[in-house]
Every structure is written in C-alpha cells, then in structure tokens.
XYZ file of C-alpha atoms in Angstrom:
670
model
C 0.305 0.050 -0.220
C 1.627 3.588 -0.817
C 1.487 6.061 1.145
C 0.249 9.608 0.475
C 0.357 12.240 2.880
C -1.924 14.143 1.052
C 0.085 17.123 1.270
C -1.200 20.533 -0.797
C 0.714 21.707 -3.825
C 2.192 25.029 -3.548
C 4.592 27.657 -1.433
C 4.485 26.214 2.343
C 3.497 29.278 3.858
C 0.450 28.960 1.602
C -0.510 25.537 1.765
C -3.275 25.298 4.602
C -4.680 28.583 3.083
C -5.072 26.661 -0.397
C -6.137 23.632 1.344
C -8.650 24.880 3.077
C -10.187 27.095 0.386
C -10.021 24.030 -1.826
C -11.648 21.364 0.595
C -15.255 20.345 0.136
C -17.650 21.201 3.051
C -20.929 19.700 4.649
C -24.277 22.337 4.291
C -25.565 23.319 8.177
C -28.596 21.541 7.473
C -26.546 17.993 6.382
C -24.171 18.691 9.477
C -27.385 17.276 11.653
C -27.847 14.205 9.630
C -23.576 12.787 10.722
C -22.988 11.724 13.607
C -19.132 11.280 14.920
C -17.148 9.372 17.503
C -14.810 11.287 19.859
C -12.847 8.896 21.968
C -10.669 10.811 24.168
C -11.026 14.227 25.646
C -8.198 15.655 26.574
C -6.787 19.382 25.162
C -7.113 17.732 21.467
C -10.613 15.472 22.086
C -11.900 17.830 24.076
C -11.071 20.858 21.567
C -12.508 18.568 18.595
C -15.964 17.574 20.408
C -16.913 21.277 21.097
C -16.026 22.114 17.667
C -17.548 19.552 15.423
C -20.761 20.364 17.891
C -20.749 24.248 17.681
C -20.957 23.498 13.722
C -23.512 20.946 14.086
C -22.378 17.719 13.902
C -24.069 15.547 16.611
C -20.955 14.196 18.754
C -20.765 11.162 21.229
C -17.456 11.686 23.291
C -15.693 9.149 25.330
C -13.207 8.926 28.243
C -11.982 6.478 30.644
C -12.136 8.806 33.369
C -14.616 9.812 35.376
C -15.418 13.614 34.273
C -13.399 14.949 30.720
C -11.703 17.132 33.085
C -9.402 14.572 34.474
C -7.590 13.716 31.489
C -3.876 13.602 31.033
C -3.750 17.175 29.641
C -4.278 18.569 33.134
C -0.967 17.280 34.247
C 1.296 19.215 31.907
C 3.163 22.017 33.798
C 5.155 24.528 32.005
C 3.326 26.289 29.304
C 2.084 26.405 25.505
C 4.039 27.798 22.383
C 3.499 30.298 19.602
C 4.393 32.667 17.587
C 3.306 36.128 18.575
C 6.787 37.797 19.627
C 5.189 39.445 22.194
C 8.892 39.436 23.507
C 10.291 41.618 20.132
C 13.106 39.067 20.073
C 12.845 37.648 16.933
C 9.947 35.276 16.610
C 8.681 34.072 14.020
C 6.128 31.646 11.910
C 9.308 30.690 10.687
C 11.579 30.132 13.681
C 8.861 28.046 15.107
C 8.567 25.983 11.926
C 12.371 25.834 11.841
C 12.937 25.066 15.363
C 10.182 22.490 15.335
C 11.630 20.699 12.835
C 15.483 20.833 13.835
C 14.474 20.056 17.569
C 12.527 16.738 15.761
C 16.148 15.925 14.479
C 14.688 16.662 11.245
C 12.154 13.510 10.716
C 9.196 15.306 11.065
C 7.009 15.903 8.275
C 7.790 19.794 6.808
C 4.202 21.019 5.645
C 2.631 19.428 9.398
C 5.036 21.709 10.819
C 4.586 24.959 9.590
C 0.732 24.164 9.861
C 1.098 24.013 13.495
C 3.194 26.974 13.865
C 1.043 29.009 11.867
C -2.184 28.423 13.756
C -0.371 28.887 17.082
C -0.911 32.356 17.399
C -4.813 31.129 17.291
C -4.689 28.681 19.819
C -3.507 31.828 22.281
C -6.276 34.410 21.416
C -9.149 31.452 21.506
C -8.099 30.334 24.852
C -7.816 33.756 26.208
C -11.453 34.201 24.635
C -12.237 31.372 27.246
C -10.248 32.747 29.932
C -7.157 31.099 30.956
C -5.859 32.771 33.322
C -2.007 32.886 31.875
C 0.391 35.007 32.998
C 1.299 38.865 32.468
C 3.907 41.042 32.577
C 3.675 44.314 35.027
C 1.980 46.140 32.338
C -0.920 43.774 31.724
C 0.379 42.213 28.739
C 0.529 38.057 28.347
C 3.939 37.121 29.644
C 6.076 34.449 27.799
C 9.315 32.885 28.680
C 12.015 30.053 26.625
C 11.563 26.753 26.956
C 15.083 24.107 25.084
C 15.424 24.646 21.731
C 14.810 27.387 21.010
C 16.857 31.378 21.894
C 13.372 33.314 22.168
C 10.767 33.445 24.728
C 7.362 32.323 22.685
C 6.121 30.190 25.581
C 2.510 31.250 27.183
C 1.856 29.920 30.435
C 0.127 29.953 33.942
C 2.326 29.459 36.594
C 2.931 25.872 36.653
C -0.904 24.493 35.692
C -0.859 25.608 32.124
C -2.044 22.162 31.671
C -4.647 22.581 33.669
C -5.739 25.722 32.956
C -6.070 25.171 29.049
C -8.094 21.541 29.990
C -10.616 23.538 31.832
C -10.896 26.193 29.063
C -11.636 23.186 26.446
C -13.876 21.039 29.378
C -15.779 24.711 29.209
C -16.376 24.231 25.850
C -17.097 21.007 25.236
C -19.603 20.758 28.490
C -21.824 23.879 26.982
C -22.328 21.622 23.425
C -23.233 18.839 26.390
C -25.695 21.018 28.164
C -27.117 21.739 24.778
C -27.432 17.952 24.113
C -25.124 18.448 20.928
C -22.605 15.861 22.520
C -23.651 12.410 24.132
C -20.770 12.398 26.977
C -20.478 8.883 28.231
C -17.362 9.013 30.978
C -16.277 5.781 32.853
C -16.090 4.131 29.118
C -13.184 2.065 27.146
C -12.467 1.848 23.828
C -11.905 -1.783 23.155
C -12.312 -1.585 19.668
C -12.749 -0.040 15.953
C -15.683 -1.426 14.086
C -14.768 -1.402 10.189
C -17.819 -1.067 7.863
C -16.849 -1.820 3.853
C -13.213 -0.431 4.598
C -13.972 2.493 6.607
C -14.507 3.159 10.578
C -18.380 3.225 11.785
C -17.920 2.862 15.097
C -16.529 1.680 18.075
C -17.069 -0.521 20.514
C -16.749 0.063 24.493
C -16.867 -0.982 28.054
C -19.079 0.779 30.680
C -16.261 0.283 33.174
C -18.760 0.644 36.152
C -21.233 -1.733 35.010
C -19.389 -4.057 32.736
C -21.002 -3.828 30.167
C -19.782 -4.162 26.076
C -21.499 -1.392 23.915
C -21.468 -0.892 20.199
C -21.868 2.663 19.224
C -21.507 3.652 15.431
C -21.223 6.986 13.259
C -19.595 8.173 10.322
C -16.243 9.089 11.596
C -14.366 8.007 14.475
C -11.465 10.539 16.358
C -8.835 9.245 18.256
C -7.640 11.719 20.289
C -6.432 9.078 23.517
C -2.935 10.307 24.456
C 0.307 8.688 24.585
C 2.045 5.237 25.536
C 4.971 6.186 27.247
C 3.371 3.604 29.867
C 4.371 0.609 27.978
C 7.909 1.604 30.282
C 6.117 1.409 33.625
C 7.801 3.762 34.943
C 6.508 7.198 33.474
C 5.528 10.298 33.842
C 2.232 9.821 32.779
C -1.051 9.077 34.615
C -1.850 5.287 35.610
C -4.952 5.144 33.493
C -3.037 6.190 30.239
C -2.406 3.716 28.010
C -2.260 2.550 23.952
C -5.366 -0.083 23.564
C -7.412 2.627 21.653
C -4.805 3.750 19.209
C -3.383 -0.284 18.593
C -6.910 -1.380 18.570
C -6.796 0.551 15.401
C -3.286 -0.350 14.192
C -4.915 -4.075 14.938
C -7.679 -3.050 12.025
C -5.316 -1.084 9.756
C -4.198 1.718 10.477
C -0.421 2.019 9.959
C 1.820 2.545 13.599
C 4.193 5.694 12.728
C 7.649 5.722 14.442
C 6.851 3.293 17.310
C 10.677 3.740 18.617
C 10.409 7.725 19.268
C 10.296 7.820 23.101
C 10.930 10.958 24.846
C 12.832 11.166 27.706
C 11.989 13.912 29.623
C 15.504 15.833 31.617
C 13.855 17.097 35.188
C 12.128 14.465 37.075
C 11.901 13.394 40.459
C 13.997 10.321 40.521
C 13.170 7.039 41.310
C 12.908 6.456 45.002
C 12.950 2.308 44.969
C 10.789 -0.598 43.333
C 7.341 0.446 45.141
C 6.613 3.583 42.605
C 3.953 3.158 39.999
C 5.312 6.286 38.692
C 7.188 9.386 38.210
C 6.847 13.038 38.995
C 7.816 15.575 36.231
C 9.257 18.518 37.283
C 8.412 21.746 34.394
C 11.130 22.505 31.825
C 10.073 25.777 32.739
C 12.303 25.464 35.671
C 15.065 24.950 33.517
C 15.019 28.905 32.522
C 16.116 29.925 35.989
C 17.432 27.018 37.535
C 21.247 25.482 36.337
C 22.042 21.704 36.506
C 25.099 20.756 37.684
C 26.849 18.088 39.565
C 30.609 18.012 41.518
C 33.690 18.018 39.235
C 35.439 15.784 41.682
C 34.189 12.658 42.349
C 34.944 12.410 45.830
C 32.790 14.755 46.589
C 29.935 12.816 44.529
C 30.642 10.097 46.639
C 30.737 11.972 49.863
C 27.423 13.799 48.774
C 26.015 9.890 47.492
C 26.863 8.613 51.093
C 25.053 11.316 53.103
C 29.136 12.824 54.236
C 28.312 16.055 52.360
C 25.368 18.703 50.971
C 25.623 20.341 47.589
C 25.206 23.428 49.778
C 28.724 22.304 50.605
C 30.707 22.566 47.426
C 31.875 25.175 46.335
C 31.110 27.094 42.759
C 34.874 26.358 42.233
C 34.460 23.020 42.392
C 30.515 22.273 40.845
C 30.128 21.508 37.141
C 27.592 23.225 35.124
C 27.919 20.509 32.647
C 25.597 21.698 29.965
C 26.799 25.038 30.012
C 29.664 24.036 29.696
C 29.054 21.621 26.447
C 26.224 23.521 24.821
C 27.335 27.452 25.260
C 24.812 28.603 22.956
C 21.450 27.120 24.302
C 23.376 26.381 27.768
C 20.624 24.519 30.329
C 17.744 24.956 27.764
C 19.063 22.425 24.634
C 16.495 20.302 23.849
C 15.155 17.437 26.372
C 16.993 14.332 24.423
C 20.283 16.525 24.493
C 19.736 17.346 28.244
C 18.607 13.828 29.066
C 21.800 12.254 27.570
C 24.251 14.324 29.228
C 22.932 13.996 32.774
C 22.902 9.877 32.214
C 26.671 10.327 30.624
C 27.255 11.720 33.770
C 25.594 9.771 36.056
C 27.318 6.858 33.862
C 30.240 8.180 35.091
C 29.956 8.216 38.530
C 28.739 11.866 39.061
C 25.194 11.199 40.417
C 24.153 13.024 43.565
C 21.872 10.901 45.606
C 21.523 6.987 46.881
C 21.105 5.607 44.174
C 23.692 7.465 42.232
C 20.939 8.614 39.378
C 20.046 12.276 39.456
C 21.737 15.559 39.356
C 20.890 19.098 40.881
C 18.855 21.465 39.203
C 19.627 24.832 41.485
C 17.880 27.946 42.186
C 20.368 29.370 44.353
C 21.943 31.585 41.763
C 18.507 32.465 40.332
C 17.141 33.771 44.201
C 19.951 35.836 44.500
C 19.476 37.708 40.955
C 16.150 38.318 41.324
C 16.655 39.420 45.161
C 18.748 42.370 43.615
C 16.787 43.472 40.856
C 13.906 44.361 43.379
C 15.787 45.914 45.396
C 16.989 47.685 42.859
C 13.475 48.563 42.306
C 12.371 49.412 45.968
C 15.228 51.564 46.218
C 17.012 49.368 48.807
C 20.228 50.971 49.610
C 22.851 47.663 50.666
C 20.482 45.248 51.313
C 21.309 42.218 53.818
C 22.312 38.934 51.747
C 19.077 38.302 53.840
C 16.840 40.654 52.390
C 18.013 39.937 48.797
C 16.901 36.089 49.359
C 13.313 36.999 50.891
C 12.921 39.181 47.580
C 14.365 36.857 45.046
C 12.409 33.570 46.951
C 9.161 36.302 46.343
C 9.959 36.209 42.279
C 10.326 32.850 41.860
C 8.045 31.583 43.933
C 5.449 33.716 42.282
C 6.780 32.110 38.947
C 7.157 28.516 40.083
C 5.657 28.270 43.271
C 3.381 25.370 43.077
C 6.292 23.034 41.125
C 8.300 24.020 44.448
C 5.573 22.934 46.836
C 4.829 19.786 44.743
C 8.641 19.134 44.878
C 8.649 19.264 48.868
C 5.552 17.145 49.312
C 6.794 14.191 47.160
C 10.824 14.043 48.334
C 10.457 16.002 52.309
C 13.016 19.316 51.376
C 12.442 22.824 50.985
C 14.057 23.160 46.833
C 14.480 26.393 48.156
C 16.875 25.396 50.577
C 18.385 22.823 48.726
C 18.992 22.042 45.421
C 16.366 20.054 43.720
C 17.322 16.504 42.273
C 16.439 15.300 39.126
C 17.178 12.243 37.014
C 15.608 11.724 33.319
C 12.586 9.612 32.865
C 9.596 8.433 30.091
C 7.522 11.079 29.060
C 6.221 11.728 25.696
C 6.174 9.390 22.841
C 6.158 11.036 19.224
C 5.533 7.902 17.611
C 1.705 7.046 17.124
C -0.857 6.234 14.306
C 0.382 7.343 10.588
C -1.599 10.276 9.974
C -1.797 12.058 6.686
C -2.199 16.166 6.374
C -5.479 16.093 7.435
C -5.001 13.512 10.081
C -6.563 10.976 8.530
C -5.010 6.971 9.298
C -4.575 4.823 6.797
C -8.752 3.587 7.615
C -10.847 5.711 5.784
C -13.535 7.811 8.896
C -10.749 7.031 11.218
C -8.530 9.974 12.434
C -5.677 10.845 15.003
C -5.538 13.739 16.700
C -2.880 15.178 19.293
C -0.362 12.934 20.945
C -2.128 9.609 19.800
C -0.865 10.136 16.289
C 3.282 10.569 14.888
C 2.582 13.903 13.350
C 4.531 17.137 13.770
C 7.312 16.554 16.240
C 9.609 14.050 14.122
C 12.433 11.994 16.921
C 11.879 14.762 19.347
C 9.183 16.788 20.606
C 10.381 20.540 22.273
C 9.022 21.593 25.349
C 5.671 23.410 25.654
C 4.851 22.162 22.344
C 2.275 19.079 22.894
C -0.198 21.268 24.422
C 0.144 23.311 21.288
C -0.397 20.491 18.904
C -3.329 19.254 21.062
C -5.365 22.203 20.490
C -3.964 23.003 17.049
C -4.813 19.721 15.983
C -8.889 20.065 17.979
C -9.670 23.357 16.732
C -8.168 24.232 13.981
C -7.321 21.366 11.311
C -10.240 18.651 12.079
C -12.954 20.976 11.740
C -12.129 21.479 8.415
C -10.353 17.912 7.488
C -12.950 15.746 8.611
C -15.818 17.904 7.071
C -14.205 16.974 3.995
C -14.790 13.567 4.527
C -17.956 13.174 5.592
C -18.563 15.144 2.681
C -19.576 11.765 0.911
C -21.528 10.644 4.018
C -25.093 13.503 4.190
C -27.363 10.619 2.915
C -25.242 7.349 3.963
C -28.017 8.046 7.141
C -27.607 6.346 10.525
C -24.685 3.478 11.380
C -26.574 0.134 11.677
C -24.940 -1.113 14.879
C -26.757 -4.482 14.426
C -24.572 -5.509 11.455
C -22.656 -8.290 11.740
C -18.862 -6.441 11.669
C -20.307 -4.987 15.038
C -21.327 -8.216 16.279
C -18.177 -9.812 15.535
C -16.306 -6.808 16.704
C -18.292 -7.083 20.094
C -17.663 -11.026 20.095
C -13.825 -10.715 19.996
C -13.689 -8.359 23.081
C -16.296 -10.399 25.116
C -13.797 -13.772 24.261
C -10.743 -11.634 25.018
C -12.206 -10.568 28.382
C -13.417 -14.437 29.216
C -9.882 -15.391 28.283
C -8.433 -13.140 31.294
C -10.651 -14.075 33.883
C -11.022 -17.761 33.058
C -7.340 -18.368 32.900
C -6.076 -19.195 36.882
C -3.074 -17.858 36.585
C -0.867 -17.416 39.144
C 0.474 -14.182 39.223
C -0.973 -10.476 39.407
C -0.909 -8.081 35.671
C 1.445 -5.129 37.273
C 4.017 -8.042 37.444
C 4.208 -8.552 34.002
C 4.029 -5.129 32.977
C 7.073 -3.821 35.938
C 8.834 -6.231 33.981
C 7.771 -5.181 30.285
C 8.581 -1.697 31.452
C 12.247 -3.035 32.973
C 13.281 -4.416 29.746
C 12.175 -1.477 28.032
C 13.920 1.093 30.150
C 17.312 -1.321 29.729
C 17.575 -1.935 26.269
C 14.746 0.356 24.189
C 15.621 3.522 27.029
C 17.924 6.342 26.461
C 19.672 4.814 24.505
C 19.786 1.419 22.084
C 22.016 -0.862 20.738
C 21.701 -3.680 18.502
C 22.980 -6.646 20.825
C 20.382 -5.065 23.724
C 17.319 -4.634 21.072
C 17.455 -8.036 19.854
C 17.959 -9.127 23.525
C 14.699 -7.396 24.301
C 12.591 -8.420 21.407
C 13.268 -12.117 22.801
C 12.241 -11.573 26.274
C 9.338 -9.472 25.347
C 7.960 -12.759 23.521
C 8.734 -14.506 26.805
C 6.655 -12.449 28.936
C 4.204 -12.230 26.575
C 3.643 -16.049 26.554
C 4.058 -16.359 30.662
C 1.296 -13.347 30.334
C -1.454 -15.308 28.929
C -0.994 -18.597 29.685
C -0.122 -17.346 34.011
C -1.619 -14.144 34.166
C -4.212 -13.976 37.458
C -7.262 -10.982 36.965
C -9.722 -11.482 39.693
C -13.318 -10.232 39.600
C -16.658 -10.239 37.140
C -17.127 -8.960 33.921
C -20.107 -7.411 34.663
C -19.011 -5.028 37.271
C -16.199 -2.665 38.359
C -13.283 -4.648 37.728
C -9.768 -2.692 37.179
C -7.526 -5.875 37.305
C -9.480 -6.634 34.251
C -9.317 -2.835 32.526
C -4.970 -3.091 33.017
C -4.868 -6.624 31.818
C -6.618 -5.720 28.169
C -3.960 -2.186 28.563
C -0.945 -4.724 29.319
C -1.845 -7.233 26.965
C -1.583 -4.019 24.065
C 1.986 -3.126 25.751
C 3.508 -6.321 25.054
C 2.864 -6.617 21.588
C 3.442 -2.737 21.408
C 7.254 -3.182 23.228
C 8.497 -5.016 20.682
C 7.436 -2.932 17.650
C 9.089 -0.575 19.248
C 12.279 -2.676 19.436
C 11.787 -3.638 16.107
C 11.767 -0.473 14.697
C 14.640 0.751 16.927
C 16.657 -1.843 15.948
C 15.297 -1.137 11.807
C 16.446 2.252 12.283
C 20.628 2.745 12.048
C 20.798 5.860 12.927
C 20.829 8.112 15.960
C 17.749 11.159 15.306
C 16.695 12.415 18.569
C 15.334 10.832 21.141
C 16.381 7.324 19.276
C 20.062 6.685 20.995
C 21.842 3.882 18.857
C 25.437 3.559 20.531
C 26.836 2.553 17.756
C 25.725 5.581 15.730
C 26.956 8.474 17.014
C 30.006 11.491 16.738
C 33.578 9.791 17.163
C 35.337 12.901 17.050
C 35.354 16.792 16.651
C 33.103 19.204 18.610
C 30.094 16.976 17.716
C 31.468 13.525 19.799
C 29.475 11.810 21.279
C 26.790 13.805 19.369
C 23.494 11.890 17.495
C 24.739 10.723 14.134
C 21.466 10.532 11.613
C 21.601 8.765 8.374
C 20.016 11.434 5.968
C 20.685 8.934 2.728
C 19.000 5.929 3.992
C 16.529 7.333 6.841
C 14.901 10.275 5.726
C 11.708 8.804 6.238
C 8.464 8.444 8.249
C 8.464 3.888 9.315
C 4.852 2.564 9.325
C 4.276 -0.426 10.390
C 1.517 -2.548 9.144
C -0.406 -5.119 11.441
C 0.340 -8.688 10.373
C -1.506 -11.068 12.690
C 1.585 -10.907 14.664
C 3.851 -8.252 16.073
C 7.128 -9.299 15.372
C 6.304 -9.728 11.387
C 4.740 -6.369 10.585
C 4.745 -4.868 7.572
C 7.380 -1.956 6.975
C 6.378 0.829 4.752
C 8.346 4.285 4.519
C 7.128 7.378 3.522
C 9.674 9.623 2.346
C 10.718 13.298 4.136
C 11.489 16.135 1.753
C 13.197 19.038 3.091
C 12.665 22.046 0.341
C 12.072 24.672 2.843
C 14.956 23.312 5.294
C 18.496 22.611 5.026
C 19.373 19.420 6.390
C 22.235 19.695 8.810
C 23.829 18.460 11.906
C 21.906 19.369 14.927
C 24.085 21.806 16.487
C 23.167 23.169 20.101
C 26.735 24.596 21.044
C-alpha cells in the first residue's frame, strides 16, 4: 500500500490556506445528519468534540476517567508555544517552524509542522477568550518564557499549571455542548475496538467500566484523541491509566503505526526512589529557565554526597560542573530534552550522580534567587540590602513563577527546594510515535482520524517543550473541523449507522472472548508483575540508549513475557462489574505487543536521531563527539508499520521526508 500524505501543492506558507479553500464542506442542515465519535477528552479530544458540536454535528465523546476534566492534559505544567513575538526577540512563524523541525532532528513532515506554527497564534487568542488565566507582565500583557531548543521567549504559561488551565477552557466549551444536547458524554467508558464496515471506520466497541457492559456505538467518522503510550515503560510521568489500547486496536484494524521507537525522555523528573513506585513525577522544563543543572567536578565530592557526608550546598562554586553550560554554550541549560537527558545519564554513568542510587543531578535555583533579589532591591530603592533581604525578595519572585512546582517537589521529596537544590533525573515522558496520519489527520483507515499525541505527526524524533499543548489544541480547534468535513461530505445520505450489522457483532464477540479468557485463565501472577517486567526490559534496552544486541535480546524477552502473561496471568473479579484488574489486563496485553514493535523499529533504524539514540551511531570526534549521528541518505523517512497478525512480523512502509524549506544539517546546540 502506497502512503499518500495528501500534502497540498504550492509554497509552504500557502498550503493550508489553499487546502482550506479547496476542500469539500458539509452544509449546516446536513451536519445534523452526521454522527461523529471522539475517543479521549483531553485537549485534542475536548477541543475537537466542542468544535464539531458547535458546527452542528452530532457528537459522542468517550473517556475512561470519571470526568473529561481529569484527562492527562491536566498534568502539563510549563506552557504552550505560539509565534506571537510579544517579546520582540525575533520570533516568527518561520522560526517556530524551523525550531520544531530542527528540534525533531529533521524527522518530521515539513508541511504539517509549518501549519502547526501558522495556527499557533490563534490558539492563544482562543484560550484567552475562554478565560484561561495566562501569566501577565507588569503592564498587563501576556507574559512569555523560554523552553528548551529555542533562543526566543514564545511560551505562554499559567505558573506551573498551564495544562490544567487550558483543559478547563476546553472542558467548559465541551460541557456547554453537552448542556445543549449536541454532545453525548460517555465517561467511565473504554474503547475496546474500532468497527470497520466496507473498509471505513463506522463505530467502536466500548466497555462501561462501572457496569462492565460492552456497548456498540456507530458513527460516520471516529476520532482517536487518546494520548501517548509512555506507560509501556511502566515507570513514566504519565497517569497510571494512560494506555495505548485505542490506538493499538486501530492499528490491528488496519491503521499503520508511525515511528513507534521515538520516545521522549524528559530530563527534569524526580528520581526513582524504590521498587514500590508505580509512576514518576515531572518537574516542568520551565524550571530550566532559572535553574542551573550541575554535578560536582570531583568524583570524591559526588561519593561524599551519596554517602550522606556532604550536601550540595557544601560544594564551592569552583568545584561545580555546570555541564550543560560547558558543553552547549549557545543554549546552556535550555538544550532540547533528548540532549539534556543523555548528558545527565553520561554524568551519572561516569560516577557523578548525587543521590543514593547515583542517578540524579542538581537543579539549583540559588543563583536565580540572588539575581531576582538584587533586581527587586533595586526596584524598591533598598540601598546595601543584606543577604537575607536579597534571598527573601528573590524567593518571592521565584515563588510567583514556580511556586506550585516547588510545593509539589517538597511534598514528594520532603526537602525544601528553596534551601537545597532539587535532585532530578530523566524519565519517560512523551511519545513522538503514534498512528500514521496524512495532512488531514486521517489514518490509513478511511473515516478514522487521529489527533494530538496519539498520532505521529509534527514532532519528528524529539518534541520541543511546550509543543504538546500546542499540537493538541491546533488539531482539535483549527485542523480537524476543516479536514473531517472533506471526508464527511460523502456521508450526507448515508443515514444512521446500523450497529446490528455483523461487523459490530463480530467485533463485540472478539472483545467479549478476550475478556472471558483473562477472567477464566486461573493463573498465579497479577497483571502488574508482567507490566513491571516489560517496563524494565524497555527501559534497560530501548530507553535513553539502545544498541543492536540489547534490542535483539529485548525482543526475545518480551515474547517470553507475553507468552507467560497469557498462560499465567490472574485476573480476579467478574466481567459485569467494576474491575480495574480486568482493565489493566487488556491494556498490558496491548503494551506487550507494542513493546516488541518499538524494539523492532529501533533495531531497523540504524542511525541516531532525537530521542532514538543507537550507541553504535554517534559522532566519534570533533566538536560533536558523542552526539547523535543521523543517516539522511538511508533513514530520512517515516517508518509506518502495518499489522499482519503478529507484532514480530509487521510490514514496513516508508514515507519519504522531503526538505525544501529547511536544510538537512548536523543538529548543533553548541
């Protein structure tokens, strides 16, 4: 099957305008005849459901949480990018586009990325109109800060709660449509399968998580907005409920999976404290605006800190290695996430880690507190302020910017980050891979669309910070309302979708049989044991660094775990009741197939790019020594995998990436 990305003709800055003007549309009276299912109600799904309902479509929205307000978008902290150039520091649509392509290590589709940059400014206006309380400067204008991989300030934020505030905006728009009856809301429902009728997506099979009842829901189009699959690693910054089931079931029904090995490791997370943990906590990248990352220069000092004989504050300035500032002077602490993560791993692997496990570095705000304190003292005309006064004034400024993040850290770690530098370490955060989509956000299954983190689009091999919220809202508010209409123009005479058709019956029976298998298995081990084992294999052999031998071993180990899972998993309870172990069993079964495909994809890509770092492919000399080494001649493509019935035997399809606007160069942040 040939991949058609459906990129419009013309100059890159005219493609989206041209496309909107030449797409088919559905007349207002006809929209009332058309049903659309939206699975997932985070920023992408909430925005899409609200927008399509406002336009007149009949929308059914599904989420597995008890409220759309609990979608994982709420956990995003630091901000949302937009090319408004409010700081007058040289930002533009083109610069946001360029930064995103470069940040993704030249493995993203140019046309999609440019459209994302183009609509970014509209997103901020939309959110302000909804009442999102973005931070403002002293004059009342919207404030901005910087994020990794850029040299401008384009990130709009609401302290460390940006995702929460944006989600509340989308949620209010969604609930307005629920109140009008334009959206039917199905919370506590999990999608178990996509139903294909005559080659088109025509509905889903869902399970009511309270009653256990399986349900059939028909529609003329299905939109998957179900987030990423980082929980394949077990320990990640994702919510415990985040999973890949919706996207994976779509994949098994014919939707190609794009770049599954592209996983983002976030550099500023609270380190692992023990095997009792079920998830990790993100500390926003925004902290790298003012926090300086370092480890001791002398390995003896690092050992003393690990042994509890010294604290970070005991290490004099001259004996501190601000390694990001040393290695990447042009960007310093604000290098992209993949670069910062690997640098932290390198220092810790070399023996300079600063916690008991040796897997932590410092994120220090002492210099920022002093700098802000002196500024405030000057503004307040305080002559010769004492050190105590400077610290007090500086802390107040830092608290205003990041206070809730500092509180969160203290609550989890039990240490005051104003007095002692934070300890951080990389952790699995975001997945750039996902279902392959064309320019219209449609998968390889007609009528099945995919938005936000659930698709592979826009970020290439590494996502820049504050771009996830941008993509989710861009897809939901400003892209899908146009492109879904072009597809639905053929359905104005189709009539309601009949859920009594044999395709629905067969799909429901398949899922019921699967549920019954888990419940009747009579194994001896709980679901979490298999999930933990899978996660350890993935982290050790397909995590921050990969190599051929490790990936081949991982594939075999995952197969063994999967075989044992189906043979020996124990799922208590019944099907027709609230049963979270049953929910987890289905999700982990999907992770056990996805994990193998991720390793196969990583093994197939004999290069290093972005979050995919193959140890065999790195620069061995010169200024770029140790950095990722791409192979543009052989791997400048999107890897789109087709399900064949066995995760280990997927067919690879390639979408060649063409770069007409951005020159393919060695990515450098030095």
